[in-house]
Amino acid sequence: MLSISSKCRYGILAVLALGENHGGGLMQIKDIATAKNVPRQYLEQIFNRLVNAGIVNSVRGKKGGYRLAHSPEKITIFDLVEVLEGGVQLVGINEPQDAVSELFGRAQVSLKKTFEITLADLIVRQQALLENVMFHI
Amino acid sequence: MLSISSKCRYGILAVLALGENHGGGLMQIKDIATAKNVPRQYLEQIFNRLVNAGIVNSVRGKKGGYRLAHSPEKITIFDLVEVLEGGVQLVGINEPQDAVSELFGRAQVSLKKTFEITLADLIVRQQALLENVMFHI
DNA sequence: TTAAACTTGAGTGCTCCGCTCAAGATAACC
DNA sequence: GGTTATCTTGAGCGGAGCACTCAAGTTTAA
C-alpha cells in the first residue's frame, strides 16, 4: 500500500504546532504530544530526526523545549517529508528510459509540487480551516 | 521512503507487454520474464494477482499463457497500481479536518490523476519512445 | 539537590518486500 | 496414455521498516 507513515503525519503536525507558536518561545514535547494526540516517546524519536536535520532546535534541561530553527517561510513540507519519510523516490535514478519510468517520473514531480508548499502557507490554511469551523458553530 | 515497489513496476511492464501483443494470442511468462528482466517465479505471483483481479486471463496447460482480459483502452494504470500496490491511500478516511490531511488529500488526487492514463496511451507513449531511440541511431 | 526537560540506545511484534522452493493441476501432443 | 510444457498454490526466508515501548542517560533551572 502506497501510503504516508504516521511518523510523517505526526512530524508535520508537530512542526505545524511549532510554526503556529513561532516567535513565542519554546514548546514542550509533552504538550505537543497531548495536543496532537501522539505517543510522547514516539514523538521524541521524531523530534530527534528533525533536530538532526536542522529543522528544529532543542533546548535541554528544565524549561527546555523545541522551536523552529528557521522561519516558517523557509521550511517546505517537502523538506519534512524528506526527513521523516526518508525521501520520495517513485522512479529510480538508474532506470531504463521506458514509458513506465517516464510515468513514475511524472507522478514523482506532481507529488513533489504538491508538497513544495511552505509551512507558512500551511499555517494560513490551518487558520482558515479553524475559522470555518467557528463559523459553523 | 515513499516509493513504488518492484512488484508494481514489474507488473505494469508485464501488462504493457501483453497490451503490445493484444489480439495476437497468448504470451508465456518465461518470455515476458526474460524480455523484461524479471525473476520468473516472482512474476508468477504477480500474474496471479492480476488474474484474480480480472485484469488478465490465463490459459493453462501446454501452449497456455496469458492475455489481457479487456482491451487496453479499458485498463488504466491506476487499476494496476491498486491491484499490485494494494492501493494508494495518502490520507486516511477517518482523519480530522486539518490542513495536513487536506494537503495529503491533494497529493493523493494528483497522484491518482497521473495514474489514470489508459494502458492504450502508455503503449502509444512507449512506441514513441522506441521511435525516438531509433532516430538517434 | 531535586525535578523537569531533552537524549540515546535497545527491544518488540507486526507487516510487507523480494524473492526462492516445492509441489501440484491442466491440457496439448505424440 | 504418458510425456511435457505450461499455469497454480502454498510455504518459507532474510531483511527492512513501522509504530511503538522501555530504560537508562545528560543537562539545566530553581
Short mmCIF file of C-alpha atoms (C1' of nucleotides) in Angstrom, two decimals:
data_model
loop_
_atom_site.label_atom_id
_atom_site.label_comp_id
_atom_site.label_asym_id
_atom_site.label_seq_id
_atom_site.Cartn_x
_atom_site.Cartn_y
_atom_site.Cartn_z
CA MET A 1 0.00 0.00 0.00
CA LEU A 2 1.44 3.31 -1.08
CA SER A 3 0.84 5.45 1.96
CA ILE A 4 2.33 8.09 4.19
CA SER A 5 3.53 6.87 7.57
CA SER A 6 2.14 8.06 10.87
CA LYS A 7 5.65 9.18 11.66
CA CYS A 8 5.48 11.65 8.82
CA ARG A 9 2.00 12.83 9.70
CA TYR A 10 2.91 13.21 13.37
CA GLY A 11 6.07 15.11 12.49
CA ILE A 12 4.30 17.55 10.22
CA LEU A 13 1.61 18.13 12.82
CA ALA A 14 4.26 18.81 15.45
CA VAL A 15 6.19 21.21 13.24
CA LEU A 16 2.91 22.91 12.40
CA ALA A 17 2.39 23.44 16.11
CA LEU A 18 5.88 24.92 16.45
CA GLY A 19 5.17 27.12 13.46
CA GLU A 20 1.95 28.45 14.92
CA ASN A 21 3.94 29.34 18.01
CA HIS A 22 6.90 30.81 16.09
CA GLY A 23 8.48 33.71 17.99
CA GLY A 24 6.61 32.75 21.12
CA GLY A 25 9.29 30.77 22.89
CA LEU A 26 9.79 27.06 23.46
CA MET A 27 7.21 24.32 23.27
CA GLN A 28 7.48 21.14 25.24
CA ILE A 29 7.11 17.74 23.78
CA LYS A 30 4.53 16.53 26.26
CA ASP A 31 2.26 19.43 25.41
CA ILE A 32 2.54 18.81 21.69
CA ALA A 33 2.02 15.11 22.22
CA THR A 34 -1.11 15.77 24.21
CA ALA A 35 -2.46 18.42 21.87
CA LYS A 36 -1.91 16.39 18.72
CA ASN A 37 -2.68 13.05 20.32
CA VAL A 38 0.68 11.44 19.53
CA PRO A 39 2.52 8.95 21.79
CA ARG A 40 5.06 11.03 23.67
CA GLN A 41 8.05 8.70 23.41
CA TYR A 42 7.44 8.15 19.75
CA LEU A 43 7.30 11.89 19.20
CA GLU A 44 10.69 12.17 20.88
CA GLN A 45 12.20 9.98 18.19
CA ILE A 46 10.56 12.09 15.54
CA PHE A 47 11.91 15.29 17.05
CA ASN A 48 15.38 13.79 17.12
CA ARG A 49 15.23 13.39 13.38
CA LEU A 50 14.03 16.94 12.94
CA VAL A 51 16.78 18.30 15.21
CA ASN A 52 19.47 16.31 13.39
CA ALA A 53 18.17 17.60 10.08
CA GLY A 54 18.48 21.16 11.36
CA ILE A 55 14.80 21.93 11.00
CA VAL A 56 14.13 22.29 14.71
CA ASN A 57 16.26 23.48 17.63
CA SER A 58 16.16 21.92 21.04
CA VAL A 59 16.94 23.40 24.42
CA ARG A 60 17.79 20.93 27.14
CA GLY A 61 17.14 20.94 30.81
CA LYS A 62 14.30 22.25 32.90
CA LYS A 63 12.26 24.85 31.00
CA GLY A 64 13.71 23.39 27.83
CA GLY A 65 11.77 22.57 24.71
CA TYR A 66 11.74 22.92 20.96
CA ARG A 67 11.39 25.70 18.46
CA LEU A 68 11.76 26.09 14.71
CA ALA A 69 15.32 26.62 13.51
CA HIS A 70 14.11 28.83 10.67
CA SER A 71 11.07 30.95 9.95
CA PRO A 72 8.02 29.14 8.54
CA GLU A 73 8.55 30.78 5.15
CA LYS A 74 11.82 28.91 4.76
CA ILE A 75 10.54 25.44 5.55
CA THR A 76 8.60 23.43 3.00
CA ILE A 77 6.52 20.37 3.71
CA PHE A 78 8.66 18.58 1.19
CA ASP A 79 11.65 19.17 3.47
CA LEU A 80 9.74 17.50 6.26
CA VAL A 81 8.63 14.57 4.12
CA GLU A 82 12.21 14.01 3.07
CA VAL A 83 13.43 13.89 6.63
CA LEU A 84 10.53 11.94 8.09
CA GLU A 85 9.68 9.61 5.25
CA GLY A 86 13.28 9.19 4.13
CA GLY A 87 12.58 10.73 0.76
CA VAL A 88 10.22 10.29 -2.16
CA GLN A 89 11.58 8.18 -4.96
CA LEU A 90 8.90 6.79 -7.24
CA VAL A 91 11.38 6.30 -10.05
CA GLY A 92 14.91 5.03 -9.56
CA ILE A 93 17.80 7.04 -10.90
CA ASN A 94 19.21 4.21 -12.99
CA GLU A 95 16.09 3.05 -14.68
CA PRO A 96 15.74 2.40 -18.40
CA GLN A 97 14.03 5.03 -20.50
CA ASP A 98 10.71 3.29 -20.91
CA ALA A 99 7.17 4.62 -20.73
CA VAL A 100 6.64 3.20 -17.25
CA SER A 101 9.61 5.01 -15.72
CA GLU A 102 8.53 8.13 -17.53
CA LEU A 103 5.11 7.84 -15.94
CA PHE A 104 6.57 7.27 -12.49
CA GLY A 105 8.73 10.31 -13.05
CA ARG A 106 5.67 12.41 -13.78
CA ALA A 107 3.99 11.07 -10.64
CA GLN A 108 7.04 11.99 -8.61
CA VAL A 109 7.12 15.52 -9.99
CA SER A 110 3.46 16.10 -9.24
CA LEU A 111 3.88 14.79 -5.73
CA LYS A 112 6.87 16.99 -5.16
CA LYS A 113 5.00 20.02 -6.43
CA THR A 114 2.14 19.37 -4.06
CA PHE A 115 4.48 19.15 -1.12
CA GLU A 116 6.51 22.22 -2.01
CA ILE A 117 4.12 24.43 -0.08
CA THR A 118 5.79 26.31 2.78
CA LEU A 119 4.99 25.82 6.41
CA ALA A 120 3.82 29.44 6.46
CA ASP A 121 1.21 28.60 3.83
CA LEU A 122 0.10 25.56 5.78
CA ILE A 123 -0.35 27.67 8.90
CA VAL A 124 -2.53 30.12 6.98
CA ARG A 125 -4.57 27.27 5.61
CA GLN A 126 -4.96 25.76 9.06
CA GLN A 127 -6.23 29.06 10.45
CA ALA A 128 -8.69 29.35 7.61
CA LEU A 129 -10.00 25.90 8.44
CA LEU A 130 -10.34 26.80 12.10
CA GLU A 131 -12.28 29.96 11.27
CA ASN A 132 -14.52 27.89 9.08
CA VAL A 133 -15.24 25.58 11.98
CA MET A 134 -16.01 28.57 14.23
CA PHE A 135 -18.35 29.90 11.57
CA HIS A 136 -20.31 26.69 11.54
CA ILE A 137 -20.95 26.73 15.30
CA MET B 1 10.93 6.02 1.87
CA LEU B 2 7.81 6.69 -0.15
CA SER B 3 8.40 4.57 -3.22
CA ILE B 4 6.76 2.26 -5.70
CA SER B 5 7.57 -1.41 -5.25
CA SER B 6 9.34 -3.54 -7.83
CA LYS B 7 6.27 -5.71 -7.80
CA CYS B 8 4.25 -2.83 -9.15
CA ARG B 9 6.83 -1.86 -11.73
CA TYR B 10 7.26 -5.46 -12.88
CA GLY B 11 3.51 -5.92 -13.14
CA ILE B 12 2.97 -2.81 -15.20
CA LEU B 13 5.82 -3.77 -17.50
CA ALA B 14 4.31 -7.22 -17.97
CA VAL B 15 0.83 -5.88 -18.66
CA LEU B 16 2.39 -3.42 -21.09
CA ALA B 17 3.91 -6.38 -22.91
CA LEU B 18 0.51 -8.10 -23.05
CA GLY B 19 -1.02 -4.89 -24.29
CA GLU B 20 1.50 -4.51 -27.08
CA ASN B 21 0.59 -8.04 -28.13
CA HIS B 22 -3.17 -7.55 -27.71
CA GLY B 23 -5.11 -9.58 -30.28
CA GLY B 24 -2.01 -11.58 -31.12
CA GLY B 25 -2.61 -14.63 -28.94
CA LEU B 26 -1.11 -15.79 -25.69
CA MET B 27 2.18 -14.78 -24.16
CA GLN B 28 4.13 -17.03 -21.90
CA ILE B 29 5.51 -15.98 -18.59
CA LYS B 30 9.05 -17.13 -19.25
CA ASP B 31 9.22 -14.95 -22.36
CA ILE B 32 7.93 -11.90 -20.53
CA ALA B 33 10.27 -12.55 -17.63
CA THR B 34 13.22 -12.79 -19.97
CA ALA B 35 12.23 -9.78 -22.05
CA LYS B 36 11.58 -7.51 -19.09
CA ASN B 37 14.33 -8.96 -16.93
CA VAL B 38 12.08 -10.03 -14.05
CA PRO B 39 12.58 -13.18 -11.91
CA ARG B 40 10.23 -15.76 -13.43
CA GLN B 41 8.81 -17.19 -10.21
CA TYR B 42 8.21 -13.78 -8.80
CA LEU B 43 6.40 -12.77 -11.96
CA GLU B 44 4.15 -15.79 -11.50
CA GLN B 45 2.97 -14.38 -8.18
CA ILE B 46 2.36 -11.04 -9.79
CA PHE B 47 0.33 -12.59 -12.59
CA ASN B 48 -1.76 -14.45 -10.05
CA ARG B 49 -2.80 -11.15 -8.57
CA LEU B 50 -3.65 -9.76 -11.98
CA VAL B 51 -5.67 -12.85 -12.87
CA ASN B 52 -7.59 -12.75 -9.59
CA ALA B 53 -8.33 -9.09 -10.17
CA GLY B 54 -9.78 -9.92 -13.57
CA ILE B 55 -7.29 -7.81 -15.47
CA VAL B 56 -5.56 -10.70 -17.18
CA ASN B 57 -6.79 -14.11 -18.38
CA SER B 58 -4.75 -17.24 -18.12
CA VAL B 59 -4.87 -20.40 -20.19
CA ARG B 60 -3.40 -23.48 -18.56
CA GLY B 61 -1.56 -26.42 -19.98
CA LYS B 62 0.82 -26.76 -22.86
CA LYS B 63 0.59 -23.83 -25.24
CA GLY B 64 -1.03 -21.90 -22.42
CA GLY B 65 -0.18 -18.39 -21.42
CA TYR B 66 -1.66 -15.01 -20.55
CA ARG B 67 -3.60 -12.34 -22.34
CA LEU B 68 -5.43 -9.16 -21.38
CA ALA B 69 -8.98 -9.69 -20.17
CA HIS B 70 -10.05 -6.35 -21.66
CA SER B 71 -8.83 -4.06 -24.38
CA PRO B 72 -6.03 -1.62 -23.47
CA GLU B 73 -8.46 1.29 -23.68
CA LYS B 74 -10.37 -0.11 -20.73
CA ILE B 75 -7.43 -0.63 -18.39
CA THR B 76 -5.86 2.26 -16.51
CA ILE B 77 -2.51 2.22 -14.83
CA PHE B 78 -4.31 3.23 -11.67
CA ASP B 79 -6.18 -0.10 -11.83
CA LEU B 80 -2.84 -1.87 -11.93
CA VAL B 81 -1.36 0.18 -9.10
CA GLU B 82 -4.38 -0.61 -6.96
CA VAL B 83 -4.02 -4.33 -7.54
CA LEU B 84 -0.24 -4.51 -7.34
CA GLU B 85 0.49 -1.92 -4.70
CA GLY B 86 -2.62 -2.66 -2.70
CA GLY B 87 -3.98 0.81 -3.19
CA VAL B 88 -2.91 4.40 -2.76
CA GLN B 89 -4.04 5.95 0.48
CA LEU B 90 -2.06 9.01 1.44
CA VAL B 91 -4.84 10.27 3.67
CA GLY B 92 -6.92 8.03 5.91
CA ILE B 93 -10.68 8.11 5.61
CA ASN B 94 -11.26 8.94 9.26
CA GLU B 95 -8.79 11.74 9.68
CA PRO B 96 -9.57 15.08 11.27
CA GLN B 97 -10.19 18.02 9.01
CA ASP B 98 -6.85 19.72 9.45
CA ALA B 99 -4.54 21.37 6.96
CA VAL B 100 -2.20 18.39 6.91
CA SER B 101 -4.88 15.89 5.92
CA GLU B 102 -6.11 18.34 3.37
CA LEU B 103 -2.63 18.52 1.88
CA PHE B 104 -2.30 14.74 1.82
CA GLY B 105 -5.67 14.60 0.12
CA ARG B 106 -4.43 16.93 -2.61
CA ALA B 107 -1.32 14.79 -3.05
CA GLN B 108 -3.47 11.72 -3.37
CA VAL B 109 -5.67 13.32 -6.01
CA SER B 110 -2.73 14.46 -8.08
CA LEU B 111 -1.17 11.02 -7.89
CA LYS B 112 -4.42 9.40 -8.92
CA LYS B 113 -4.77 11.77 -11.86
CA THR B 114 -1.31 10.94 -13.08
CA PHE B 115 -2.03 7.23 -12.98
CA GLU B 116 -5.42 7.47 -14.64
CA ILE B 117 -3.82 7.16 -18.05
CA THR B 118 -5.01 4.10 -20.00
CA LEU B 119 -2.82 1.22 -21.00
CA ALA B 120 -3.52 2.16 -24.62
CA ASP B 121 -1.99 5.57 -24.00
CA LEU B 122 1.02 4.00 -22.34
CA ILE B 123 1.55 1.74 -25.34
CA VAL B 124 1.47 4.73 -27.69
CA ARG B 125 3.95 6.54 -25.49
CA GLN B 126 6.22 3.51 -25.39
CA GLN B 127 6.21 3.29 -29.18
CA ALA B 128 7.04 6.96 -29.44
CA LEU B 129 10.00 6.42 -27.14
CA LEU B 130 11.20 3.49 -29.22
CA GLU B 131 11.00 5.51 -32.43
CA ASN B 132 12.95 8.22 -30.74
CA VAL B 133 15.67 5.75 -29.89
CA MET B 134 15.72 4.53 -33.48
CA PHE B 135 16.04 8.08 -34.68
CA HIS B 136 19.11 8.63 -32.56
CA ILE B 137 20.99 5.65 -34.02
"C1'" DT C 1 19.98 18.55 45.01
"C1'" DT C 2 15.95 17.74 43.00
"C1'" DA C 3 12.99 17.61 39.34
"C1'" DA C 4 11.80 18.76 34.73
"C1'" DA C 5 13.04 18.51 30.42
"C1'" DC C 6 15.68 16.57 26.24
"C1'" DT C 7 18.91 12.27 24.51
"C1'" DT C 8 20.26 7.85 23.33
"C1'" DG C 9 20.03 3.02 22.61
"C1'" DA C 10 17.74 -1.01 22.70
"C1'" DG C 11 13.94 -4.13 22.08
"C1'" DT C 12 9.33 -5.96 20.28
"C1'" DG C 13 5.61 -7.58 17.45
"C1'" DC C 14 4.00 -6.88 13.14
"C1'" DT C 15 3.66 -6.48 8.15
"C1'" DC C 16 5.49 -6.23 3.72
"C1'" DC C 17 9.17 -6.82 0.12
"C1'" DG C 18 11.64 -9.53 -3.00
"C1'" DC C 19 12.40 -13.20 -3.84
"C1'" DT C 20 13.12 -18.96 -3.92
"C1'" DC C 21 11.49 -23.78 -3.35
"C1'" DA C 22 8.50 -27.49 -3.93
"C1'" DA C 23 4.73 -29.50 -5.18
"C1'" DG C 24 0.60 -29.55 -7.56
"C1'" DA C 25 -3.25 -29.25 -11.65
"C1'" DT C 26 -4.24 -28.89 -16.73
"C1'" DA C 27 -4.02 -29.52 -21.37
"C1'" DA C 28 -1.61 -30.36 -25.94
"C1'" DC C 29 0.87 -33.61 -28.40
"C1'" DC C 30 2.91 -37.89 -29.92
"C1'" DG D 1 -1.94 -42.62 -22.21
"C1'" DG D 2 2.23 -40.89 -20.92
"C1'" DT D 3 5.31 -37.13 -21.55
"C1'" DT D 4 5.94 -32.39 -21.34
"C1'" DA D 5 5.02 -27.57 -21.25
"C1'" DT D 6 2.51 -24.55 -19.10
"C1'" DC D 7 -0.04 -22.22 -15.18
"C1'" DT D 8 -1.29 -22.70 -9.72
"C1'" DT D 9 -0.79 -22.87 -4.95
"C1'" DG D 10 1.36 -22.79 -0.61
"C1'" DA D 11 5.22 -22.26 2.07
"C1'" DG D 12 9.39 -20.22 3.71
"C1'" DC D 13 13.22 -16.88 4.38
"C1'" DG D 14 16.20 -12.84 5.29
"C1'" DG D 15 15.82 -8.14 5.57
"C1'" DA D 16 13.68 -3.75 6.38
"C1'" DG D 17 10.62 -0.52 8.23
"C1'" DC D 18 6.57 0.78 11.21
"C1'" DA D 19 4.71 2.06 15.45
"C1'" DC D 20 5.58 1.98 19.18
"C1'" DT D 21 7.64 0.94 24.48
"C1'" DC D 22 11.37 0.59 27.96
"C1'" DA D 23 15.23 2.00 30.32
"C1'" DA D 24 18.74 4.50 31.11
"C1'" DG D 25 21.24 8.50 30.46
"C1'" DT D 26 22.56 14.09 30.35
"C1'" DT D 27 21.52 18.86 31.03
"C1'" DT D 28 19.76 22.84 33.35
"C1'" DA D 29 16.52 25.87 36.25
"C1'" DA D 30 15.04 26.59 40.60
#
